[in-house]
Amino acid sequence: MKVFVVGSGGREHALCWKIAQSPLVKKLFCAPGNAGIAAIAECEDIAATDVDGLVRFARRERIDLTVVGPEAPLAAGLVDRLSREGLKAFGPTARAAELESSKAFAKALMRRHGIPSADFQVFADPKKAMAYVSEHGAPVVIKADGLCAGKGVTVASTEEEALAAIEDAMVKGAFGEAGRRVIVEEKLEGEEASILALTDGSTIAPLPSAQDHKRAGDGDVGPNTGGMGAYSPAPIVTPEMEDRIIRDILVPTIHAMNKEDRPFMGVLYAGLMIGKDGPSVLEFNARFGDPETQAILPLLSFDLLEAMMACVEGKLDRCQIDCAPKHALTVVLAAEGYPGAYEKGKEITGLEDAAGVGGALVFHAGTRMVKNRVVSNGGRVLNVTGVGGDLRGARDRAYEAAGKIRFEGAFFRKDIGWRALGRGRSNSMAEQSEEFRPDGGGNTETGRKQGG
Ligand code: AMP
Ligand code: GLY
């Protein structure tokens, strides 16, 4: 098969790394890719948002499967366009991707179908949004409706903060069209976790759970980022909790999308708050998470390419989805200043030493080659994943490898995994065999048919 991965981050490097292991691959392409991806795939200089260019390339090369990493091309209809050309693509159509690209749509869908999520109101008029907040007070969460690269959410602890967030989005236009409508949402309490599931629109195959770290600083302080690290599985997602998430959230969501004539194929990512009363949806993404993917894919023992192809062909129920009973933890190495302004073009050294650490994987995020040297080319520069029999071992490997990499202004969080590691109990497989699902939570039967 000729396979084409769209995107240029650590997620796409991990996808290429996993797909390249499939005996089904004859040729692997990536657009636009990065310096790490270039070592395992042929990179094409086409932006991930250039839908015309991507379709032209897939047609010319007669690509057998296009795998779409980021949300923007999904929302722009890349999968629809490829299907119209008779080309197979893994990922939802633009209408199905609205589950991520319009928070107002996702919230309304959950309300219509009784899927647990925070109470909310949608506003298109800033005066009405502000009046509502003044009446109800803080804490409250303000969300821009559209895609904002993870920057459109404000968890406001005071009324002033909430009013300022509404003003930024709706009056000052901080997010352009994406902030024309805002959602004012009840603040939920609990611990966050994510469940990503492969789905062909009827069978659901959950992957090992994950938790990411969105704040820039140790102890979960500082500005929100695209994600500074992740680990998998997340101990808060016990087997009982996973069953509940499948029953109350994943199955009803896939079902609801079918009922509303928006069948969803690809990766359904549920960002959850696990509270006293159980799991609630914070957000849906219509794709693999970044950096969760870099911690999840090393745990999969099945052929991901085969499973993706099965999703496209509506045959996921025939796939065996097994996962290794291991743990993985990913540390993001970022450029000084990220998530604000940062410089690019810093030479990176120590990559080979890092990759030489047993159990460590180095995924490139924002890098490129300049005259045979790898230089930084983004805010999130590299992702180092450690894999081990327990979370502590995974963390030690990740940090040992990350410590060998150098570039000017590099920084990373030192406490990835702190919640899980600080639970005051061992994370060894032997002691947590119940909690850590010997099958890695991939599934217990072959896939899971949605109810009804
Ligand atoms: P989202 O992009 O919707 O996942 O929001 C980004 C982050 O904001 C989440 O990961 C949570 O940390 C936080 N958040 C979003 N919605 C809520 C909510 N209703 N209650 C508490 N925190 C929230
Ligand atoms: N790490 C969260 C996301 O990919 O949106």
JSON list of C-alpha atoms in Angstrom, two decimals, residues 149-151 153-155 213-216 221-228 338-340:
[
{"chain": "A", "resi": 149, "resn": "ALA", "atom": "CA", "xyz": [-5.59, 25.76, 18.39]},
{"chain": "A", "resi": 150, "resn": "GLY", "atom": "CA", "xyz": [-6.33, 25.09, 22.06]},
{"chain": "A", "resi": 151, "resn": "LYS", "atom": "CA", "xyz": [-6.41, 28.78, 23.00]},
{"chain": "A", "resi": 153, "resn": "VAL", "atom": "CA", "xyz": [-11.01, 28.30, 26.52]},
{"chain": "A", "resi": 154, "resn": "THR", "atom": "CA", "xyz": [-10.88, 30.42, 29.69]},
{"chain": "A", "resi": 155, "resn": "VAL", "atom": "CA", "xyz": [-11.60, 28.82, 33.04]},
{"chain": "A", "resi": 213, "resn": "HIS", "atom": "CA", "xyz": [-0.58, 18.28, 30.83]},
{"chain": "A", "resi": 214, "resn": "LYS", "atom": "CA", "xyz": [-1.84, 21.48, 29.23]},
{"chain": "A", "resi": 215, "resn": "ARG", "atom": "CA", "xyz": [-0.16, 24.13, 31.38]},
{"chain": "A", "resi": 216, "resn": "ALA", "atom": "CA", "xyz": [3.37, 25.31, 30.59]},
{"chain": "A", "resi": 221, "resn": "VAL", "atom": "CA", "xyz": [0.63, 26.44, 36.53]},
{"chain": "A", "resi": 222, "resn": "GLY", "atom": "CA", "xyz": [1.22, 29.06, 33.84]},
{"chain": "A", "resi": 223, "resn": "PRO", "atom": "CA", "xyz": [-0.39, 29.53, 30.44]},
{"chain": "A", "resi": 224, "resn": "ASN", "atom": "CA", "xyz": [-2.25, 26.85, 28.50]},
{"chain": "A", "resi": 225, "resn": "THR", "atom": "CA", "xyz": [-0.28, 25.15, 25.74]},
{"chain": "A", "resi": 226, "resn": "GLY", "atom": "CA", "xyz": [-1.00, 22.56, 23.07]},
{"chain": "A", "resi": 227, "resn": "GLY", "atom": "CA", "xyz": [0.26, 20.01, 25.65]},
{"chain": "A", "resi": 228, "resn": "MET", "atom": "CA", "xyz": [3.58, 19.66, 27.51]},
{"chain": "A", "resi": 338, "resn": "TYR", "atom": "CA", "xyz": [6.43, 28.97, 24.13]},
{"chain": "A", "resi": 339, "resn": "PRO", "atom": "CA", "xyz": [3.38, 29.22, 24.17]},
{"chain": "A", "resi": 340, "resn": "GLY", "atom": "CA", "xyz": [4.15, 32.90, 23.50]}
]
